[in-house]
Tab-separated table of C-alpha atoms and ligand atoms in Angstrom:
chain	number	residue	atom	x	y	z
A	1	UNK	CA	93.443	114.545	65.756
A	2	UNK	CA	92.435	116.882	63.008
A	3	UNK	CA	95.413	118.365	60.413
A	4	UNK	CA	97.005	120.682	61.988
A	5	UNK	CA	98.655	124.466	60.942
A	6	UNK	CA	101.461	124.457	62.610
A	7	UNK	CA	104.057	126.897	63.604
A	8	UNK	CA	107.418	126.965	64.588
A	9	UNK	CA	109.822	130.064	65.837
A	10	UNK	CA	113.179	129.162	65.864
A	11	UNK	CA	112.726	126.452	62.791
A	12	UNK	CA	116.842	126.518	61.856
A	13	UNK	CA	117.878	125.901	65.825
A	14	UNK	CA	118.384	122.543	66.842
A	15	UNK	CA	115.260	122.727	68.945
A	16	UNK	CA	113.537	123.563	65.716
A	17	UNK	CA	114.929	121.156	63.418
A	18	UNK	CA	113.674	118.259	66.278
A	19	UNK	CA	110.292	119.377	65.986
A	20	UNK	CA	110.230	118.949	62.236
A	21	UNK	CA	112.086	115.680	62.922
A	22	UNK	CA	108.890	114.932	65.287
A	23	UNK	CA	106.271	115.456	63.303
A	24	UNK	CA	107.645	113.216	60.926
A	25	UNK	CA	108.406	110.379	63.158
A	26	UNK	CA	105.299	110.899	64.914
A	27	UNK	CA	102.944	111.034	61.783
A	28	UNK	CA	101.338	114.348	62.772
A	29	UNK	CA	98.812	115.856	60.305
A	30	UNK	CA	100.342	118.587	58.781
A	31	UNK	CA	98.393	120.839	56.833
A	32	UNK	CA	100.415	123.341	56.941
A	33	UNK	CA	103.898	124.612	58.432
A	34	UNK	CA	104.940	127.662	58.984
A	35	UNK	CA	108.965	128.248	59.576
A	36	UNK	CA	110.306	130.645	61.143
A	37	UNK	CA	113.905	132.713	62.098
A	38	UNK	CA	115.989	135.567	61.923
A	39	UNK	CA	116.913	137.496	58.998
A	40	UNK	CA	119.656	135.776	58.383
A	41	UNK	CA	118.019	132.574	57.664
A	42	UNK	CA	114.888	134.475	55.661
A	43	UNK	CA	113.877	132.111	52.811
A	44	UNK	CA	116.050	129.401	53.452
A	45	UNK	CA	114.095	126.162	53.576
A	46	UNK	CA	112.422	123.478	56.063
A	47	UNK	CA	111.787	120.231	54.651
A	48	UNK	CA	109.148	118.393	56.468
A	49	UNK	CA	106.800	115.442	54.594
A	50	UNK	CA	108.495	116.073	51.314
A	51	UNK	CA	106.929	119.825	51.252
A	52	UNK	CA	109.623	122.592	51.269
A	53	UNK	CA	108.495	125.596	53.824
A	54	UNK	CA	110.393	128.728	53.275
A	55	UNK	CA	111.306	130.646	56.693
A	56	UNK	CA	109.545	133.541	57.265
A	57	UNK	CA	110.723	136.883	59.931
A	58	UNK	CA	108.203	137.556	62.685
A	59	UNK	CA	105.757	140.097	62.204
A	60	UNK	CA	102.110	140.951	63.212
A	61	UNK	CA	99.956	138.652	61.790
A	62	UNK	CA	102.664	135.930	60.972
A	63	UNK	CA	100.356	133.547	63.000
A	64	UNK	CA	96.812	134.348	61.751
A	65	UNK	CA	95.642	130.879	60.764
A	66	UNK	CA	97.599	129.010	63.004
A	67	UNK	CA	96.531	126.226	65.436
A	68	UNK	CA	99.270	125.978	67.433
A	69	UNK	CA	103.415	127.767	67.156
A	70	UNK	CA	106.259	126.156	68.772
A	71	UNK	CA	108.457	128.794	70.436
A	72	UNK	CA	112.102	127.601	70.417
A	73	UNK	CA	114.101	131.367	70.266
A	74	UNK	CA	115.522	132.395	73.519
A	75	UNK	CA	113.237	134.433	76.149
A	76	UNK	CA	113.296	138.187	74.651
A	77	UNK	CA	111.387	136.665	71.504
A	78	UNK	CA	108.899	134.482	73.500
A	79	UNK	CA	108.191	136.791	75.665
A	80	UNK	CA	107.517	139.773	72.827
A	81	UNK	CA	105.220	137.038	70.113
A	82	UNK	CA	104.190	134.218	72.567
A	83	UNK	CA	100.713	136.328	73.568
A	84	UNK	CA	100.954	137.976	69.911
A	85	UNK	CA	100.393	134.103	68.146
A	86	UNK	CA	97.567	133.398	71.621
A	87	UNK	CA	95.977	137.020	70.727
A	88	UNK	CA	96.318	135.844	66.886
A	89	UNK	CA	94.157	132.378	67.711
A	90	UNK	CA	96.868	129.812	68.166
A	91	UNK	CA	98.207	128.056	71.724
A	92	UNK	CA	101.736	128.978	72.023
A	93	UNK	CA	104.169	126.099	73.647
A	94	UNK	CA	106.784	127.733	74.863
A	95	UNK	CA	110.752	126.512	75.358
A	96	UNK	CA	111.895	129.322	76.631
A	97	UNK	CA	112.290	130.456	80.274
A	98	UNK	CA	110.109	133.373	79.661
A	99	UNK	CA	106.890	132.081	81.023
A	100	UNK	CA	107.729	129.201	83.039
A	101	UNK	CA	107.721	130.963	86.729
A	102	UNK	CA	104.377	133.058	85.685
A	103	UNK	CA	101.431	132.074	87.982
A	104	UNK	CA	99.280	131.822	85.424
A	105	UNK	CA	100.734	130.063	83.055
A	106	UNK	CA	100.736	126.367	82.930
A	107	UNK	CA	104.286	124.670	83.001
A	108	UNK	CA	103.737	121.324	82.173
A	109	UNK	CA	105.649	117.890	81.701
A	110	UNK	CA	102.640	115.810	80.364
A	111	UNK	CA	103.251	112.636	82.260
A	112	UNK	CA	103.113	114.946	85.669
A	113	UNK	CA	100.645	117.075	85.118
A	114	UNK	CA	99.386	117.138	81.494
A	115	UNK	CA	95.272	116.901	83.378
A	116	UNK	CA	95.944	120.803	83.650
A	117	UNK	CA	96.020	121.382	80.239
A	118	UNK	CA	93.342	123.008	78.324
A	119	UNK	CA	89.969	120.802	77.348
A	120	UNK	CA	87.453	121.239	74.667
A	121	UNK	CA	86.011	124.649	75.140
A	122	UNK	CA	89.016	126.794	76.352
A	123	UNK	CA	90.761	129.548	74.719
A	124	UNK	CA	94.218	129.145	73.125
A	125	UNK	CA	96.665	130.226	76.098
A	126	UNK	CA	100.388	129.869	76.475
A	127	UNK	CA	102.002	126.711	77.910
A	128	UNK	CA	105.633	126.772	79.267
A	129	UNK	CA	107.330	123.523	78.714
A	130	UNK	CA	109.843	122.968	81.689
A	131	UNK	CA	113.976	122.829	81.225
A	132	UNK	CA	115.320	120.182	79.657
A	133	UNK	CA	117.300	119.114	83.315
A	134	UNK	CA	113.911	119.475	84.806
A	135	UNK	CA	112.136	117.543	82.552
A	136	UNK	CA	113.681	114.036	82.637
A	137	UNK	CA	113.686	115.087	86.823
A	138	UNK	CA	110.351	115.258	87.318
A	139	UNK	CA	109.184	112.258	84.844
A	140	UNK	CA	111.204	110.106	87.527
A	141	UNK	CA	110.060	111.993	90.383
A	142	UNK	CA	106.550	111.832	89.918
A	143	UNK	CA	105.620	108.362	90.698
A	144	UNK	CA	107.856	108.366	93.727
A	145	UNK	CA	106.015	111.274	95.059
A	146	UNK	CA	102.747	110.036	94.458
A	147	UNK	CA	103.111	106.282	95.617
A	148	UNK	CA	105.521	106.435	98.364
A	149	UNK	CA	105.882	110.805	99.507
A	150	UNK	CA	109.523	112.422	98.423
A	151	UNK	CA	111.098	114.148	101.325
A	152	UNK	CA	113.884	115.118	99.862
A	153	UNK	CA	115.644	115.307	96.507
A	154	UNK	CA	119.397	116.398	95.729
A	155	UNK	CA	120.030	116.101	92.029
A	156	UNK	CA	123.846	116.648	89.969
A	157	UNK	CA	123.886	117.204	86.069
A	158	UNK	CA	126.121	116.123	83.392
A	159	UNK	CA	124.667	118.067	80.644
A	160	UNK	CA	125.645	117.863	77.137
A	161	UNK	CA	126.658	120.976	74.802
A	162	UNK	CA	123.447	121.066	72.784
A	163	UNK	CA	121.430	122.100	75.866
A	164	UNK	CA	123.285	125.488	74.480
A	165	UNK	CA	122.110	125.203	71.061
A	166	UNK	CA	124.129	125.472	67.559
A	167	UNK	CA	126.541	127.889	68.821
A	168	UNK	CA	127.533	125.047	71.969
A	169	UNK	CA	127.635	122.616	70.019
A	170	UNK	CA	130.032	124.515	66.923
A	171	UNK	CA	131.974	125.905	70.193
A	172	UNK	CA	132.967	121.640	71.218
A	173	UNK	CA	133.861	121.712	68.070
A	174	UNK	CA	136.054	124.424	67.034
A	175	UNK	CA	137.640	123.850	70.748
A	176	UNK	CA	138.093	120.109	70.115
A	177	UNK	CA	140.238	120.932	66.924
A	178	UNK	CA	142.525	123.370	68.705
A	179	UNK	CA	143.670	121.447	71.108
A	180	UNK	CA	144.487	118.593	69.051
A	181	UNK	CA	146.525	120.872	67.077
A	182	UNK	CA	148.052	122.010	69.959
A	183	UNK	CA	146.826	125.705	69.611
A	184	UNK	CA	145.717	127.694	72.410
A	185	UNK	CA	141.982	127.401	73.167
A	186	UNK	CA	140.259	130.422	73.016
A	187	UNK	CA	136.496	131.314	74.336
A	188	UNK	CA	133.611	130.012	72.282
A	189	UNK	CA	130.188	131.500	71.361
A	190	UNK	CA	128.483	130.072	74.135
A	191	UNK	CA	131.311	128.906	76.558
A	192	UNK	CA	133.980	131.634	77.954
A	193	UNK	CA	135.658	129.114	79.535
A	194	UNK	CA	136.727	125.460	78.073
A	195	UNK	CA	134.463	123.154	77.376
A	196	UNK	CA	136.270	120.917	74.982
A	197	UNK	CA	138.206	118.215	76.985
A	198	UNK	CA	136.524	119.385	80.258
A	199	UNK	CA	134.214	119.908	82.840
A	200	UNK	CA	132.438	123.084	83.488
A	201	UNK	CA	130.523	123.428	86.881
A	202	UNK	CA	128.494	126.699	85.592
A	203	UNK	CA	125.256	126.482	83.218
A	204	UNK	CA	123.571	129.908	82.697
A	205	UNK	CA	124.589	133.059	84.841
A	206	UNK	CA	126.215	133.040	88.167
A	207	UNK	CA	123.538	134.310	90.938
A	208	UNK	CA	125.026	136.495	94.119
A	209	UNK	CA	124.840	133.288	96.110
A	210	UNK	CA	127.346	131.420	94.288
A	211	UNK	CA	124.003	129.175	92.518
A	212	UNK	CA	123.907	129.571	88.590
A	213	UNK	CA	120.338	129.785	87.021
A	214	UNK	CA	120.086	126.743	85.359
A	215	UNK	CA	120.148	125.007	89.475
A	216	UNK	CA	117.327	127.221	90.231
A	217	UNK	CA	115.271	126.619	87.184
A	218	UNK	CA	115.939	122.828	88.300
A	219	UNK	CA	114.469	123.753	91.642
A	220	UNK	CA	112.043	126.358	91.307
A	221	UNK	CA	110.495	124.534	88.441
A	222	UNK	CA	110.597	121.283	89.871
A	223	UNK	CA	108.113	121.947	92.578
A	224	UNK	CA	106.261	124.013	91.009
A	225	UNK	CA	105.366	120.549	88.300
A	226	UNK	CA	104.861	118.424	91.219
A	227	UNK	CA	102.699	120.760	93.720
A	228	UNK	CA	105.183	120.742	96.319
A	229	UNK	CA	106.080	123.593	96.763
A	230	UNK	CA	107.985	122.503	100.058
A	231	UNK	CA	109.996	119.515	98.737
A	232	UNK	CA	113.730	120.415	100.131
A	233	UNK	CA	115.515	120.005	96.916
A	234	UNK	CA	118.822	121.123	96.030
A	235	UNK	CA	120.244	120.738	92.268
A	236	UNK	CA	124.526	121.375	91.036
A	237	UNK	CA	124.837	121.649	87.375
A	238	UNK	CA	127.677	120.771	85.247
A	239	UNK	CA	128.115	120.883	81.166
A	240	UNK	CA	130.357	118.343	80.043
A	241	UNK	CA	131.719	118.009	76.731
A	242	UNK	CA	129.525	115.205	75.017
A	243	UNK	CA	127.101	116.245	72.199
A	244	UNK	CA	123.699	115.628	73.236
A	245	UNK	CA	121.667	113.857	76.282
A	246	UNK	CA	121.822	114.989	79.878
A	247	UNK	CA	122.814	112.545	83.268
A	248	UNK	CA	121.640	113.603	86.342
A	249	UNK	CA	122.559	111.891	89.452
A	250	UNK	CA	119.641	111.418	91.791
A	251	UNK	CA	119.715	111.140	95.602
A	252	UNK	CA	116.067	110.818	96.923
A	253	UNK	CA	114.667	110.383	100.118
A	254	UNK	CA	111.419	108.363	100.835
A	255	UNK	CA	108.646	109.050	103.834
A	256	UNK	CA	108.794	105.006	103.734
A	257	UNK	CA	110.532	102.264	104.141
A	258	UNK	CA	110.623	100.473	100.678
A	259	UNK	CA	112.324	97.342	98.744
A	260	UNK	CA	114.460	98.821	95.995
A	261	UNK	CA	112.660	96.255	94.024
A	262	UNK	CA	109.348	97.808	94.160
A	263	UNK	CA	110.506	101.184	93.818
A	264	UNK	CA	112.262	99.615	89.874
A	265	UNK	CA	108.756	98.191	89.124
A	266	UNK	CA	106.636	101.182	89.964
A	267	UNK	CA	109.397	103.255	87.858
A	268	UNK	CA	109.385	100.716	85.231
A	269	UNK	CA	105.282	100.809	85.189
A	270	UNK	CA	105.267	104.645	84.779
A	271	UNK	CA	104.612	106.423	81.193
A	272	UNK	CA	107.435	107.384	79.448
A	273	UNK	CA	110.387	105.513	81.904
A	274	UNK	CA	112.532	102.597	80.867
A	275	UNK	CA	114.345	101.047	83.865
A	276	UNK	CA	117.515	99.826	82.810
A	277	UNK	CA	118.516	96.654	84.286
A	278	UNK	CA	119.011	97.523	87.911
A	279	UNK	CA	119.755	93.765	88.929
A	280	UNK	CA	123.088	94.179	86.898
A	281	UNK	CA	125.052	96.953	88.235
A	282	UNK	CA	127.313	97.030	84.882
A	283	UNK	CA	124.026	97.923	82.621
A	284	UNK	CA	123.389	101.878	82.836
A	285	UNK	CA	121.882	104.402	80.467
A	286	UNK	CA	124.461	107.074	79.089
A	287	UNK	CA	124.080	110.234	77.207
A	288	UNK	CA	125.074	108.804	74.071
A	289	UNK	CA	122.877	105.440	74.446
A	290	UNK	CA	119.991	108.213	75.639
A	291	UNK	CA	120.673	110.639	72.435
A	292	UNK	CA	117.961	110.374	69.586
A	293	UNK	CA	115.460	108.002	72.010
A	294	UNK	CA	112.487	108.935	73.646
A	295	UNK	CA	112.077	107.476	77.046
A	296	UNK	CA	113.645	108.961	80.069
A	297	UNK	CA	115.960	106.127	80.923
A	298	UNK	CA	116.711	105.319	84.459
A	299	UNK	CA	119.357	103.111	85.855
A	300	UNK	CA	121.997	102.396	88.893
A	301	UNK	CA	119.131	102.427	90.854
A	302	UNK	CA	120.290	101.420	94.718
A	303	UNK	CA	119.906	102.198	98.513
A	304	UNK	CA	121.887	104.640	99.843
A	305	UNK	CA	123.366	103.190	103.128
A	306	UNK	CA	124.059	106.321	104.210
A	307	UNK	CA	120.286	107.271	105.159
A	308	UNK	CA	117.256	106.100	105.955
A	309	UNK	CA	114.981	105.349	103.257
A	310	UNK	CA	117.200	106.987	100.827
A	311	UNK	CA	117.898	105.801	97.659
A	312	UNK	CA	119.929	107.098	94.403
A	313	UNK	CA	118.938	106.563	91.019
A	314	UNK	CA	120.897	107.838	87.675
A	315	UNK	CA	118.370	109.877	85.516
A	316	UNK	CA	119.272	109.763	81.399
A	317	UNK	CA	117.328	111.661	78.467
A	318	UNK	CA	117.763	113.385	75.190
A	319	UNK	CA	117.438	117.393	76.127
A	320	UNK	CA	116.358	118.139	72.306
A	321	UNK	CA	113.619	114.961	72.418
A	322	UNK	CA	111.958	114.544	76.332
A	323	UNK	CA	114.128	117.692	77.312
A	324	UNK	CA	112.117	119.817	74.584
A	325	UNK	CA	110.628	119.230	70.832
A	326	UNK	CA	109.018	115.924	72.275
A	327	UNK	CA	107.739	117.328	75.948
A	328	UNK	CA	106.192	120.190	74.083
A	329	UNK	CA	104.865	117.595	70.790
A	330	UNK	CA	102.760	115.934	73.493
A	331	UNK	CA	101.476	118.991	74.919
A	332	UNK	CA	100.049	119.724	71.418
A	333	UNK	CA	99.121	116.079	71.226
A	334	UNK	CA	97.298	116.246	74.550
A	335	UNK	CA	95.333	119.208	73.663
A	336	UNK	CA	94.509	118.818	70.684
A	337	UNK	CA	92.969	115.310	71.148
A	338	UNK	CA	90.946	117.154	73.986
A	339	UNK	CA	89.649	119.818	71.512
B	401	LIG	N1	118.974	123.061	73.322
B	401	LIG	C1	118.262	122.464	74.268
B	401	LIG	O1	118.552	121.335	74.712
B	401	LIG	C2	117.065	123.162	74.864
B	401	LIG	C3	116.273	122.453	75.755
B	401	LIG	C4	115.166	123.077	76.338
B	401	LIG	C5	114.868	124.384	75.998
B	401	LIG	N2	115.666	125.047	75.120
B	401	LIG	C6	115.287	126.425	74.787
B	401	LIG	O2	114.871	126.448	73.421
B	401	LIG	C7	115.197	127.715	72.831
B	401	LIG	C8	116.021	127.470	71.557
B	401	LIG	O3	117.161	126.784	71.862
B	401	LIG	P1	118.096	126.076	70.765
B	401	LIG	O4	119.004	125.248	71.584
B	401	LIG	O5	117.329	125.459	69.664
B	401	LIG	O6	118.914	127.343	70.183
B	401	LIG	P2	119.643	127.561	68.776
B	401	LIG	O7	120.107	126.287	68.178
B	401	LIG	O8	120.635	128.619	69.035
B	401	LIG	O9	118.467	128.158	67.848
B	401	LIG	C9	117.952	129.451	68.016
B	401	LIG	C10	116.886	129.705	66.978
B	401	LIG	O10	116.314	130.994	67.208
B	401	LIG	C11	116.260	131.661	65.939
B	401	LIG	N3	116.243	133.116	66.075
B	401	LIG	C12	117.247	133.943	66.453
B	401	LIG	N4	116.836	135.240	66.375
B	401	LIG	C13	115.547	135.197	65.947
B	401	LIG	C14	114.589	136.206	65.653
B	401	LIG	N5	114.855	137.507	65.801
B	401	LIG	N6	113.355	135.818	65.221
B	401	LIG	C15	113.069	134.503	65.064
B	401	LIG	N7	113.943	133.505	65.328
B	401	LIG	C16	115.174	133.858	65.744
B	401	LIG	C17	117.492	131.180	65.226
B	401	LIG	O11	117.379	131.476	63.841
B	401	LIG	P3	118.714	131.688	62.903
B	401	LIG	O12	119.198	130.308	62.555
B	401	LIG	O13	118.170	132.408	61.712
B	401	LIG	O14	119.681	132.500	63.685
B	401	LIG	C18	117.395	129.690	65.533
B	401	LIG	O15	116.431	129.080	64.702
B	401	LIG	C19	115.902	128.510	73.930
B	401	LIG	O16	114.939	129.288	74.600
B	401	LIG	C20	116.421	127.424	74.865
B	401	LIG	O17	116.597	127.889	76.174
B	401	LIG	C21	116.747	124.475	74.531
């Protein structure tokens, strides 16, 4: 891959910081690294290979140069400078929600359907990269589909507070310490309601049908990944108070008849899965085994007795790693090898 100008929007989040993290662990040629945030965090600097990067403000222009800028700032700024750093000469990966549904844009999970993305040749474009909950989903999903047919898929989340960034993760906090001072809990940054100590069975805003938009992003997006578009799938999402990695709960249904055997060694076989021990039942991935790894881990893999050719799996990842920074590092990986 050649050395790469890279930049990032949203640098100081903790989307941002795992991207610089990322580049580091992953040895990417850096040639150069462009930071930034909002005014607040103007000048403040991004250490990445030993080089200090001050943060810079958006403005036009801020991406002339650029090969590539990581988008990690919430939807109103993607959506405003994602086609300004494209129109500037740079792809633009995209974490926000901004893009994701758009017909035209690509919204990709690499091991799914990273043969989509741009070859040697083709303009710089925008490329959504999926929810977090979505993510790790369809990484287990895909092989299932594609070896055996999914006819249905009911998923349940457990998702950590750093899916909400800094703020969820300083709300835990600051919630934690009042009620073990016995003080009265009051409403976060992020969270109105509790989080500290509980379970909340709301992530993102309510919709009039009683389904909040983080279960539709699960579903929407999910078959829009796979191509297919029909799959019956039906998603419930609840943020729990652990600090980073998201468990989802997996019931899927098969058009086959198959050993649960062969459905751990196909998983097991497939890029970036690690099957955790499904012949002993007290073995299982968790968010905090999960947090600061890679794979999407997979475990309490079993029949369902309940159905026919139904089985339910328990789906574990880091949301700042696979869920984000790392989904969207090997979309510039992919292309970039391409061009
Ligand atoms: N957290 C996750 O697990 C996760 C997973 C998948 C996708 N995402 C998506 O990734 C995005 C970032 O999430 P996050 O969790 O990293 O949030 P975060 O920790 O709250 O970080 C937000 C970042 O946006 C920056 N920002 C705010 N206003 C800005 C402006 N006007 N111009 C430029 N930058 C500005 C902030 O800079 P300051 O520090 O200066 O305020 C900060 O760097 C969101 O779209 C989120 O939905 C998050």
């Amino acid at each position: 891959m050649k050395d790469l100008k890279i930049g990032i929007v949203g640098a100081t989040g903790v989307v941002g910081e795992t991207f610089v993290y990322l580049l580091q662990e992953f040895n990417i040629p850096v040639a150069e690294l462009r930071p930034f945030a909002s005014e607040s965090s103007l000048g403040k600097k991004i250490t990445c290979f030993d080089e200090k990067y001050p943060c810079q403000v958006l403005k036009p222009g801020c991406f002339e140069g650029l090969d590539v800028v990581f988008f990690s700032s919430g939807d109103p700024i993607s959506k405003e400078w994602a086609p300004q750093a494209v129109k500037e000469g740079a792809f633009a990966i995209d974490n926000s929600a901004a893009f994701r549904m758009d017909d035209n844009t690509l919204l990709c999970v690499p091991e799914v359907n990273g043969d989509q993305l741009p070859k040697a040749g083709d303009a710089p474009a925008i490329i959504a990269n999926p929810n977090c909950s979505t993510i790790q989903l369809v990484v287990a999903l895909k092989p299932l589909a594609e070896k055996y047919g999914l006819k249905s898929v009911r998923v349940a989340s457990y998702q950590s507070v750093s899916g909400a960034g800094r703020d969820g993760l300083d709300d835990l906090l600051e919630q934690s310490m009042q009620v073990l001072n016995g003080k009265e809990v009051t409403a976060g940054k992020t969270f109105d309601q509790q989080i500290a100590f509980n379970a909340i069975p709301q992530i993102g805003g309510l919709r009039d049908d009683g389904f909040c938009s983080e279960e539709f992003k699960i579903m929407n997006e999910s078959k829009k990944i796979l191509s297919l578009p029909d799959l019956p799938i039906s998603a419930f999402t609840v943020r729990i108070p652990s600090i980073n990695g998201h468990s989802e709960a997996v019931w899927f249904e098969l058009n086959q008849s198959v050993a649960t055997e062969d459905i751990a060694n196909l998983l097991q076989s497939s890029n970036g899965i690690e099957v955790v021990s499904e012949k002993d039942p007290q073995k299982y991935p968790m968010n905090v085994t999960a947090s600061g790894q890679n794979p999407v881990y997979i475990g309490k893999l079993r029949q369902d007795p309940a159905f026919d050719n139904s089985f339910q799996m328990w789906v574990v990842a880091d949301n700042l790693r696979k869920g984000a920074a790392l989904n969207g590092l090997q979309i510039a990986q992919a292309i970039f090898d391409r061009l």
